[in-house]
PDB file of C-alpha atoms in Angstrom:
ATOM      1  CA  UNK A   1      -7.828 -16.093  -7.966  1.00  0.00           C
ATOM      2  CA  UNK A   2      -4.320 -15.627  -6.362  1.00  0.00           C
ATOM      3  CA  UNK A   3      -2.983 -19.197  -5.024  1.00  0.00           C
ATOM      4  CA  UNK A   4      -2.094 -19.732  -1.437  1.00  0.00           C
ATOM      5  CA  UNK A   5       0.845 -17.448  -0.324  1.00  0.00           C
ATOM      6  CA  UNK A   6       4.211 -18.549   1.004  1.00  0.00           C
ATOM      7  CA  UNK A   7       4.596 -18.078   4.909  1.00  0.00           C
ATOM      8  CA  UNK A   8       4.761 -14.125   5.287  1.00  0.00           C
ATOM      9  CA  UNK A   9       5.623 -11.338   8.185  1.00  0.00           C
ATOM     10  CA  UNK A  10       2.883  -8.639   7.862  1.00  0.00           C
ATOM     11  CA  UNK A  11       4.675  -5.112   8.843  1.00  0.00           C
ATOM     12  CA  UNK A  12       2.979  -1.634  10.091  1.00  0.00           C
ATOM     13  CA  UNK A  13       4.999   1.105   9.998  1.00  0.00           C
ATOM     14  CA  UNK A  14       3.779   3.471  12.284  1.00  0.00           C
ATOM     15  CA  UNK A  15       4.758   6.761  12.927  1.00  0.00           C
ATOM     16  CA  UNK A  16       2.992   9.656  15.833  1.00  0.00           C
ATOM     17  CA  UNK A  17       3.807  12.181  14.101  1.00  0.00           C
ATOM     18  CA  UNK A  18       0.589  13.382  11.406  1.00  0.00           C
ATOM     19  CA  UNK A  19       0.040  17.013  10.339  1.00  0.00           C
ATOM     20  CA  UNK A  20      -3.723  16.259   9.542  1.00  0.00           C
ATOM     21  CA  UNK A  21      -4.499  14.205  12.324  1.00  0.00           C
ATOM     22  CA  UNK A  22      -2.376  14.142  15.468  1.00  0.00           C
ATOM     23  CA  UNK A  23      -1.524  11.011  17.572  1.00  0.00           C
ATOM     24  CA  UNK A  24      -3.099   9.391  14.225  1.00  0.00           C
ATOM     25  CA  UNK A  25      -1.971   5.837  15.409  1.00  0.00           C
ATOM     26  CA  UNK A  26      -3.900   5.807  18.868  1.00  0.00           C
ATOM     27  CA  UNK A  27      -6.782   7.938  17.735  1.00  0.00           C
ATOM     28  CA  UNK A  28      -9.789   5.277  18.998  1.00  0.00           C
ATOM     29  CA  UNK A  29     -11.644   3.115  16.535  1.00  0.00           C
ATOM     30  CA  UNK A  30     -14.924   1.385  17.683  1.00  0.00           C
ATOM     31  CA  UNK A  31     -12.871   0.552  21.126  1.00  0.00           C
ATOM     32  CA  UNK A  32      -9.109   0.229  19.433  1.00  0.00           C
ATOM     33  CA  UNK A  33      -6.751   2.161  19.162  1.00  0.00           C
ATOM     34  CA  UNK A  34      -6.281   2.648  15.043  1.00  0.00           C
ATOM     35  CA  UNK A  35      -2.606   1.292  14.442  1.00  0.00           C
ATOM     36  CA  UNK A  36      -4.340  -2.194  16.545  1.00  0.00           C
ATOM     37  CA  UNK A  37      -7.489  -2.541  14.731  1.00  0.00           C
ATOM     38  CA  UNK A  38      -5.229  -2.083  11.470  1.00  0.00           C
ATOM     39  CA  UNK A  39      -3.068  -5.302  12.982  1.00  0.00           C
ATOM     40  CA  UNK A  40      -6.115  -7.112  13.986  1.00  0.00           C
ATOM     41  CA  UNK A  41      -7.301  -7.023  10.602  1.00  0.00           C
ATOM     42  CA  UNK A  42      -4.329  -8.111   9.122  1.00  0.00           C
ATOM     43  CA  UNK A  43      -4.387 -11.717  12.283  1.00  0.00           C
ATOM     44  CA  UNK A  44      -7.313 -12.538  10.053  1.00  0.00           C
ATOM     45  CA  UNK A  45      -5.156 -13.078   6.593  1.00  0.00           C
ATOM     46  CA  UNK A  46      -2.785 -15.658   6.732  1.00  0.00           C
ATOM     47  CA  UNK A  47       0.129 -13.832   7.732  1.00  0.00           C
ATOM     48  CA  UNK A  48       2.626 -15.993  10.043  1.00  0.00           C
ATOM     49  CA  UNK A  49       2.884 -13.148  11.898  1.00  0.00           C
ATOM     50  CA  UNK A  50       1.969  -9.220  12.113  1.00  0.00           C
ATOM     51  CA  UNK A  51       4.557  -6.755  13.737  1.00  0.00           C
ATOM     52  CA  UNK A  52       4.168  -2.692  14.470  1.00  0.00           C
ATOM     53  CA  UNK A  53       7.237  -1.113  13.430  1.00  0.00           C
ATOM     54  CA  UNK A  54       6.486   1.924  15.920  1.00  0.00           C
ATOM     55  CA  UNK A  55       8.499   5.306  16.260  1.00  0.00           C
ATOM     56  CA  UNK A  56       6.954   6.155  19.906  1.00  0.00           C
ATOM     57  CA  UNK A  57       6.820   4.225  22.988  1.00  0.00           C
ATOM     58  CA  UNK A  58       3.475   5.156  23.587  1.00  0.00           C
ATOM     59  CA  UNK A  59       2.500   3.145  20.466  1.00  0.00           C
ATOM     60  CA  UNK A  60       4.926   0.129  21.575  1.00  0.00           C
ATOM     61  CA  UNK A  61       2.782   0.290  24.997  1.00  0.00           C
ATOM     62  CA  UNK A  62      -0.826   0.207  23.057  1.00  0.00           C
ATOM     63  CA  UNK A  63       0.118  -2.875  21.105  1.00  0.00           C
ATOM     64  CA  UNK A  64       1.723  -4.309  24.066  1.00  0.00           C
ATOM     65  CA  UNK A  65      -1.959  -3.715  26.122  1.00  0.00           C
ATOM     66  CA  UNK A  66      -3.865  -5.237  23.384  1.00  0.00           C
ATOM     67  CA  UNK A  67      -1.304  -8.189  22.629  1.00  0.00           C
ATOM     68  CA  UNK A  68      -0.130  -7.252  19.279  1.00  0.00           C
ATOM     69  CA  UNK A  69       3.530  -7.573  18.525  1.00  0.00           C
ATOM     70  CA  UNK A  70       5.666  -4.220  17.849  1.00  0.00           C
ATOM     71  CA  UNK A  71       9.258  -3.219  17.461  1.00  0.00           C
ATOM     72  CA  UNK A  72      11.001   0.047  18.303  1.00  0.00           C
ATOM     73  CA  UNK A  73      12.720   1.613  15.053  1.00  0.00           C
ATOM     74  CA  UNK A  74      14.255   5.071  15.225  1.00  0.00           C
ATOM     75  CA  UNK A  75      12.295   8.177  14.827  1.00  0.00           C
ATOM     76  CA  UNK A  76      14.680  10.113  12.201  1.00  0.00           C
ATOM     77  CA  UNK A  77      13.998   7.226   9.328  1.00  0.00           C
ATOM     78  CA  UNK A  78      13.281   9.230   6.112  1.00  0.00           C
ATOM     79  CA  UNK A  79      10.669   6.743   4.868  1.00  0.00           C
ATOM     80  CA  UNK A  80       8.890   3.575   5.909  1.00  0.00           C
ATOM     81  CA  UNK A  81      10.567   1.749   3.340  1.00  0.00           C
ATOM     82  CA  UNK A  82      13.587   2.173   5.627  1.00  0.00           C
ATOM     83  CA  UNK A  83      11.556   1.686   9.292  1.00  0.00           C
ATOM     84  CA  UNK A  84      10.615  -1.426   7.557  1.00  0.00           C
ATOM     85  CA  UNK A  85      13.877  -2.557   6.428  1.00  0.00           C
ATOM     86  CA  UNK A  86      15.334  -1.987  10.755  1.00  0.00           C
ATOM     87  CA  UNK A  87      12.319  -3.961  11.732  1.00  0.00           C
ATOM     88  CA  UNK A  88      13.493  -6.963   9.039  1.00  0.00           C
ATOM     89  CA  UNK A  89      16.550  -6.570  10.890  1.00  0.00           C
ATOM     90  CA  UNK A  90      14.886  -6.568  14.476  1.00  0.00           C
ATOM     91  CA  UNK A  91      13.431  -9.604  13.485  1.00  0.00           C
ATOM     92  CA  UNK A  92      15.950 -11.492  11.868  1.00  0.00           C
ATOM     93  CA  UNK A  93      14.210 -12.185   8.787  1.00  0.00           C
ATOM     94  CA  UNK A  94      16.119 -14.324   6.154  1.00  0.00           C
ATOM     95  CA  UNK A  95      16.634 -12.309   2.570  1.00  0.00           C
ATOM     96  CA  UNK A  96      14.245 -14.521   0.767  1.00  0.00           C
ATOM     97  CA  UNK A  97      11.264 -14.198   3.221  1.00  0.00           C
ATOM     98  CA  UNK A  98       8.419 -12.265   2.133  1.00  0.00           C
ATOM     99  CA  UNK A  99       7.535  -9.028   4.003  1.00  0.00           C
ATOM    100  CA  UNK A 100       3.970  -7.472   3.461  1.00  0.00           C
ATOM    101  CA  UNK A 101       3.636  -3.852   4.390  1.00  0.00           C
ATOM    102  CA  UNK A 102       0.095  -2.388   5.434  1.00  0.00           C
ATOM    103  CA  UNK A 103      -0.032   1.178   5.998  1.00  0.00           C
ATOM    104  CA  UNK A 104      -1.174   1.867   9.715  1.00  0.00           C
ATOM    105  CA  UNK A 105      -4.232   3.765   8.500  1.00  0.00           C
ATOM    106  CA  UNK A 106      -6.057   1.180   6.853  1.00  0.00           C
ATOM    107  CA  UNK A 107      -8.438  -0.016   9.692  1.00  0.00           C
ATOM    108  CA  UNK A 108     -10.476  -1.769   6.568  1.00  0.00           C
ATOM    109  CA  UNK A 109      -7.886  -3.574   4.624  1.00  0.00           C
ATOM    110  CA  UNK A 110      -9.359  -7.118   3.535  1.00  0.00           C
ATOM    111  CA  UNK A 111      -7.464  -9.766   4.251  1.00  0.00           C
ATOM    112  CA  UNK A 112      -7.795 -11.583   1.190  1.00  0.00           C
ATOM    113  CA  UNK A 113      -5.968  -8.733  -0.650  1.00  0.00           C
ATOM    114  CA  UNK A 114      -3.197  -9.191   2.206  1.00  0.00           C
ATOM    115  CA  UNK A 115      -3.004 -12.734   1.152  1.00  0.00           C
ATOM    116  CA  UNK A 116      -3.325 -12.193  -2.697  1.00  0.00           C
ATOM    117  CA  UNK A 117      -0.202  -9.270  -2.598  1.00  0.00           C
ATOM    118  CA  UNK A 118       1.700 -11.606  -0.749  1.00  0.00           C
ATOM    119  CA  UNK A 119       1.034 -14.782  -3.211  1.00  0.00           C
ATOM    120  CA  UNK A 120       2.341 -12.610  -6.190  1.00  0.00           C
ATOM    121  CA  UNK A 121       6.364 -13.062  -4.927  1.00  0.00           C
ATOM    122  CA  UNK A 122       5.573 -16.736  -4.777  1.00  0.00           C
ATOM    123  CA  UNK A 123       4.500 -16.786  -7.998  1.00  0.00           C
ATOM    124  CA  UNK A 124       6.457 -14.220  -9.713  1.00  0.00           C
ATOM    125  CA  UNK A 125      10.091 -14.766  -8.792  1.00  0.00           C
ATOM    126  CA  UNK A 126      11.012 -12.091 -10.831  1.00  0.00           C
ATOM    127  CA  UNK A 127       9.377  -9.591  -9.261  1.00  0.00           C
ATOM    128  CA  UNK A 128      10.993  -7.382  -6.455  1.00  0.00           C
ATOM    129  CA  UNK A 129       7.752  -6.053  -4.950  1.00  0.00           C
ATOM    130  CA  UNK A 130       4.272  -7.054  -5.458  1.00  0.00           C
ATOM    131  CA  UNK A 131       1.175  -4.275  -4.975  1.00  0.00           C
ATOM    132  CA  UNK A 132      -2.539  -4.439  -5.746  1.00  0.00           C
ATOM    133  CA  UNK A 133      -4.801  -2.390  -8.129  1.00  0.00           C
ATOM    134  CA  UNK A 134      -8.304  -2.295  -9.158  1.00  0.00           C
ATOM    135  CA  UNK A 135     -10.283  -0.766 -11.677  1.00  0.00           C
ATOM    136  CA  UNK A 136     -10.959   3.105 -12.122  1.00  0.00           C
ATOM    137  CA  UNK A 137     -14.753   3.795 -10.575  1.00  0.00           C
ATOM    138  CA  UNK A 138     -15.491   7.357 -12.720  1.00  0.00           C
ATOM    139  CA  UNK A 139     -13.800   9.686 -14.217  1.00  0.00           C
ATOM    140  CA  UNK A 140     -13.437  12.068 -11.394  1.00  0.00           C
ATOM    141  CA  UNK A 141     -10.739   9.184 -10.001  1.00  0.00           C
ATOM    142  CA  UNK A 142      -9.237   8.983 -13.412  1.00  0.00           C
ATOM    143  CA  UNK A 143      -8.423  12.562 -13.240  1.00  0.00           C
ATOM    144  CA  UNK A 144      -7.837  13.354  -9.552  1.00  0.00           C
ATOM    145  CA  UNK A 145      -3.922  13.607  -8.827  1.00  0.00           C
ATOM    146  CA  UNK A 146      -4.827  12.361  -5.641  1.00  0.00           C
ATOM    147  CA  UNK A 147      -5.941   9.084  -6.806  1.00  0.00           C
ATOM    148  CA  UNK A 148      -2.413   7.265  -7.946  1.00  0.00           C
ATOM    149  CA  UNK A 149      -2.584   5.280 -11.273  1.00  0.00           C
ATOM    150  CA  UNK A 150      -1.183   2.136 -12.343  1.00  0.00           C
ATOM    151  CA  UNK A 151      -0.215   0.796 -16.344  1.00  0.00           C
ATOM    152  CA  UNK A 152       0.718  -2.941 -16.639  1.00  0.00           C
ATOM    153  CA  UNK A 153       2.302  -4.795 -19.388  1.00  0.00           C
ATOM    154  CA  UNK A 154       1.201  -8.050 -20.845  1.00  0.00           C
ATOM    155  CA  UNK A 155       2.760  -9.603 -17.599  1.00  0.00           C
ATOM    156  CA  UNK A 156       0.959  -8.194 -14.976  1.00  0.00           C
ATOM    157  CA  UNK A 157       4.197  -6.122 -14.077  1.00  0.00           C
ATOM    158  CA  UNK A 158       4.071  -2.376 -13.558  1.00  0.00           C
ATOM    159  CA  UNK A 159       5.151  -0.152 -16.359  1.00  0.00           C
ATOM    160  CA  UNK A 160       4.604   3.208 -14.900  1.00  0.00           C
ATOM    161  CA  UNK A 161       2.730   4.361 -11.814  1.00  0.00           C
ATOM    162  CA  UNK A 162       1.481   8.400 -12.230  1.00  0.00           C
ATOM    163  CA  UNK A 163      -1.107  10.912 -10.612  1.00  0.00           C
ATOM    164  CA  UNK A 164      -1.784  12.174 -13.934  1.00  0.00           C
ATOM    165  CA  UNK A 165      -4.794  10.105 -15.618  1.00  0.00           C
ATOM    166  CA  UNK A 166      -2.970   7.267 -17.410  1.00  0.00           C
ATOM    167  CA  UNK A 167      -3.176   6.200 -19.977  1.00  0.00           C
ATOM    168  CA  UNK A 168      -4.773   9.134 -21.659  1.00  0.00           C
ATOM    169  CA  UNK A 169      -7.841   8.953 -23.820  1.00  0.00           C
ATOM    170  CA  UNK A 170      -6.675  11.124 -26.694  1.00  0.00           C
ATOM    171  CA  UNK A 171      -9.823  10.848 -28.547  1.00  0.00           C
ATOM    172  CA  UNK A 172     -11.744  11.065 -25.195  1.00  0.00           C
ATOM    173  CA  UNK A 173     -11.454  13.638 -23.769  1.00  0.00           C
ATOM    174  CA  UNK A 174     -13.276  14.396 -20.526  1.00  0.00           C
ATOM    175  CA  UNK A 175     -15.048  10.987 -21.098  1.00  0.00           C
ATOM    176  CA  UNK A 176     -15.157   7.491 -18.923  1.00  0.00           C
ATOM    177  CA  UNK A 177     -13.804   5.841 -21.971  1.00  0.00           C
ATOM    178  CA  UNK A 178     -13.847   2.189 -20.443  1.00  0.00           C
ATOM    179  CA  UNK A 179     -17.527   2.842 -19.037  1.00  0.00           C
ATOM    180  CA  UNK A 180     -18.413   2.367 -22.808  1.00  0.00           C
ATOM    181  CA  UNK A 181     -17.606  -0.741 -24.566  1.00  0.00           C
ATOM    182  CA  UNK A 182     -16.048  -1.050 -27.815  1.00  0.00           C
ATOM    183  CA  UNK A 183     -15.245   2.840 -27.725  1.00  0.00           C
ATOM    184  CA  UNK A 184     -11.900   2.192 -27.868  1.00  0.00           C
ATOM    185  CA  UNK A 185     -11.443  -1.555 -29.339  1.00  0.00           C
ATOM    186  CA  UNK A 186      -9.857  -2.481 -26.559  1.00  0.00           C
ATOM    187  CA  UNK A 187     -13.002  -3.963 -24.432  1.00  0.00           C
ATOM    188  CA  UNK A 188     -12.232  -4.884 -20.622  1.00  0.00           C
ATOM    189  CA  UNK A 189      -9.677  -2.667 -20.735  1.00  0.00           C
ATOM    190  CA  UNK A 190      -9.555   0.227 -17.739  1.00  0.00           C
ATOM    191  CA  UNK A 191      -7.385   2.442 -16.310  1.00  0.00           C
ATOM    192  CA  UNK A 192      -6.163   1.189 -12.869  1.00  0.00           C
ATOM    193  CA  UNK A 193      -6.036   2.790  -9.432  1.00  0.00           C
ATOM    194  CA  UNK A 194      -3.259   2.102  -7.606  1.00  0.00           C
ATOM    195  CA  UNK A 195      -3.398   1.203  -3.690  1.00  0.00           C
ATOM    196  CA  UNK A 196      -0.765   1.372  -1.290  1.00  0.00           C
ATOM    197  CA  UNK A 197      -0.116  -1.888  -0.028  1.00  0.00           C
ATOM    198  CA  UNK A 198       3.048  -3.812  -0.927  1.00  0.00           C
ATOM    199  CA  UNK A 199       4.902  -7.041  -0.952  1.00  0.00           C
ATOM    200  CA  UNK A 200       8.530  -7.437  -0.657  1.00  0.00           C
ATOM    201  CA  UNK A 201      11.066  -9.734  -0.340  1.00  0.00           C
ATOM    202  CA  UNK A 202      13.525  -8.615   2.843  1.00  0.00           C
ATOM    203  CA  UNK A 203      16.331  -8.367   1.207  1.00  0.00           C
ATOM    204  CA  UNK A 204      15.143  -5.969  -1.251  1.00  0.00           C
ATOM    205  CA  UNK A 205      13.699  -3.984   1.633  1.00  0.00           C
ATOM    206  CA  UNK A 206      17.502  -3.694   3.180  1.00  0.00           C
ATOM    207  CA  UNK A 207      18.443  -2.337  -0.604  1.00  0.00           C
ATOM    208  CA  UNK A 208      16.332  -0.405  -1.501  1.00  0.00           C
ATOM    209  CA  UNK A 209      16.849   2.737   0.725  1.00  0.00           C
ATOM    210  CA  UNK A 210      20.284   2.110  -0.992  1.00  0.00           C
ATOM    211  CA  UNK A 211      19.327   3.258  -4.704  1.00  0.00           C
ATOM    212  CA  UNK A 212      19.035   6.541  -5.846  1.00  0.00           C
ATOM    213  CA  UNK A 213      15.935   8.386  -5.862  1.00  0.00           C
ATOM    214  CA  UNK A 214      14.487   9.048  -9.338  1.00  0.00           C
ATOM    215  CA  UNK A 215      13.680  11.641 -11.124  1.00  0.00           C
ATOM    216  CA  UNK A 216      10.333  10.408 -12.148  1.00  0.00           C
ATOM    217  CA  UNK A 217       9.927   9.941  -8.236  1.00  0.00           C
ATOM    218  CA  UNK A 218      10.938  13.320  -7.199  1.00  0.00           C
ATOM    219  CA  UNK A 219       8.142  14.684  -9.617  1.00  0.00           C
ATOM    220  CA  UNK A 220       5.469  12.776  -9.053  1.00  0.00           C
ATOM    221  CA  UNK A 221       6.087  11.814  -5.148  1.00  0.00           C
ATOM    222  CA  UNK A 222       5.709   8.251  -5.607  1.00  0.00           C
ATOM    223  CA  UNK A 223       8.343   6.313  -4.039  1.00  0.00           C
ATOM    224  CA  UNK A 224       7.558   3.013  -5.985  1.00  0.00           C
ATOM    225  CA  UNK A 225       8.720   4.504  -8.989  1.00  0.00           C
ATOM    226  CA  UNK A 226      12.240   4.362  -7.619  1.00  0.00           C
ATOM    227  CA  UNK A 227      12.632   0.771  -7.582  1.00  0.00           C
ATOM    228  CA  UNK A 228      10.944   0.782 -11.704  1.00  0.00           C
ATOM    229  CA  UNK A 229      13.850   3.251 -12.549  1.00  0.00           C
ATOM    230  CA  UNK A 230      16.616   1.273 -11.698  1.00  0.00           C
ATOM    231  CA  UNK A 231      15.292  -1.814 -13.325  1.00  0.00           C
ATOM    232  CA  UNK A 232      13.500  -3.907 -10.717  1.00  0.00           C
ATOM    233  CA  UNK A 233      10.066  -5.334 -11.411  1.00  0.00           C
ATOM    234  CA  UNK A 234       6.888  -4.860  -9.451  1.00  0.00           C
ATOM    235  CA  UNK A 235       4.046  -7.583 -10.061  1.00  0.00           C
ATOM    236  CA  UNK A 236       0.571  -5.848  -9.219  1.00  0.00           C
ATOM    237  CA  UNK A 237      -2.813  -8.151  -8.442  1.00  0.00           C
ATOM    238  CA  UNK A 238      -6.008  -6.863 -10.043  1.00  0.00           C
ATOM    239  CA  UNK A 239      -8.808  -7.248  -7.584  1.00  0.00           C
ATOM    240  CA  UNK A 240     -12.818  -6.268  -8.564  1.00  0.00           C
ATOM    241  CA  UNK A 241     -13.081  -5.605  -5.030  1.00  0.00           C
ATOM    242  CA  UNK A 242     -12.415  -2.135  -3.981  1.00  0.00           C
ATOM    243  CA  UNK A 243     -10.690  -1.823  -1.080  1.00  0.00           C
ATOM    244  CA  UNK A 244     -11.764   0.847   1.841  1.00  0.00           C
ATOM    245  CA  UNK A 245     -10.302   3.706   2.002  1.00  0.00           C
ATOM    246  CA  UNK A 246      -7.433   4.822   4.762  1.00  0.00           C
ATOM    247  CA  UNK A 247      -7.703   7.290   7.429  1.00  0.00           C
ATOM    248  CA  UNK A 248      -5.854  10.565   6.772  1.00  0.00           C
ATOM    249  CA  UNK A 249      -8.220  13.370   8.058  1.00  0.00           C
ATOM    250  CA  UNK A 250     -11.121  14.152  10.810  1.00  0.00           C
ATOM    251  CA  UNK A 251     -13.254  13.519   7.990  1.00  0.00           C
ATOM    252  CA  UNK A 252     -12.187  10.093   7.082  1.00  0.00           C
ATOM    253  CA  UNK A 253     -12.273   9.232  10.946  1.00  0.00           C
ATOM    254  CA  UNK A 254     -15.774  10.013  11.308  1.00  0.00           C
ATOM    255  CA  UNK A 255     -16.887   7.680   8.102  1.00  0.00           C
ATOM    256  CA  UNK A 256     -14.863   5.059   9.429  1.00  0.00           C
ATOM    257  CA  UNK A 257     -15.969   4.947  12.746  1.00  0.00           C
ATOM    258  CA  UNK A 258     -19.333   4.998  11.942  1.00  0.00           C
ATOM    259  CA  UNK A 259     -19.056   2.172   9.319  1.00  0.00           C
ATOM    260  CA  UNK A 260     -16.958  -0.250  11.779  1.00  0.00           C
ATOM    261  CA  UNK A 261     -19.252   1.090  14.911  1.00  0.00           C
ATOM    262  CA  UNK A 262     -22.454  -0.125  12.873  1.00  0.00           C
ATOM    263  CA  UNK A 263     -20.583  -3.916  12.744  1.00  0.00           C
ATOM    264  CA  UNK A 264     -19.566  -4.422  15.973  1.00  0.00           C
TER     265      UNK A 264
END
């Protein structure tokens, strides 16, 4: 169990613009707009704080109705590491506080794993970023490039993230290796999906839009592979829980309104 985090600044960066589902950050979730039930999730972790970085007044004015801190940023940022390193700036954050991004589609992030990415800086101070993984379900995840995977070495620090099924059974092929104990000799051991919720510390934020992008990055679209290629660490939490999935598509709006509609 992860200790007690450090005082943190949750960020959402939060753009309008969404090819698969327009206005994506006021789309209406059981009553909320999504980008504020996302932040209202996150006022239940222990965050000192939780700020919108928003590119759109009309998502400034949403938070703003439904009391939820947000800062402008400007529309042409290439990234949202880069929205979140102006809203460090906006906010005057000192280089050594820790910043905890959740993406503004995840209306059912647990706070716990809020807490627990955010406890890994504490406790790693040589780590750059902190992230969260957990166990592969099947073997349909293993070998979906849509489902990003995660290898750690022996401390807890990422050594590669991929959407190619890593690491790769060679002698099982096709098969849910680590569904099968002592198959491999290496019992407890599973492949690990990777989710996309970070920790940083904000003066790494401000540099990293600074490095290069990497070639390993520009194949596999991951940006977190940029910061392993020029040498800085990333410590990743291993959770049992399995986090709910984000909101990208009419689909995924449906399922989640129903399953926060039934709670309420």
């Amino acid at each position: 169990m992860a200790s007690a985090p450090a005082p943190f600044t949750v960020l959402i960066p939060s753009r309008m613009a969404s090819s698969r589902l327009p206005n994506k950050p006021l789309v209406d979730i059981a009553g909320l707009p999504m980008v504020v039930r996302v932040a209202k999730r996150a006022l239940e972790s222990a965050a000192q704080r939780v700020v919108v970085a928003a590119d759109d007044k009309r998502i400034i004015d949403a938070c703003k109705k439904h009391g939820v801190q947000a800062v402008m940023t400007s529309p042409s940022h290439p990234s949202g590491s880069d929205r979140l390193a102006e809203a460090c700036s906006l906010l005057k954050l000192a280089g050594d506080d820790i910043v905890v991004n959740v993406q503004g589609d995840e209306p059912l992030i647990a706070p716990a794993l809020i807490d627990a990415v955010a406890a890994l800086l504490s406790e790693r101070p040589e780590a750059s970023m902190g992230t969260v993984a957990h166990p592969m379900a099947d073997l349909e995840s293993l070998l979906s490039p849509n489902v990003v995977k995660v290898v750690l070495d022996a401390q807890g620090m990422a050594s590669y993230f991929s959407r190619a099924p890593i690491p790769w059974g060679r002698d099982f092929v096709n098969m849910a290796w680590w569904k099968n104990p002592g198959t491999t000799g290496t019992p407890g051991f599973a492949p690990l999906h990777h989710m996309g919720i970070y920790s940083y510390r904000a003066q790494f934020l401000h540099t990293f839009p600074t490095l290069s992008q990497a070639p390993t990055e520009q194949i596999e679209m991951l940006e977190q592979l940029r910061a392993i290629w020029h040498g800085y660490r990333i410590a990743v939490h291993v959770t049992r829980q399995i986090p709910g999935s984000g909101v990208d598509t009419p689909e995924d709006l449906v399922r989640v309104r129903q399953l926060l509609g039934a709670v309420m």
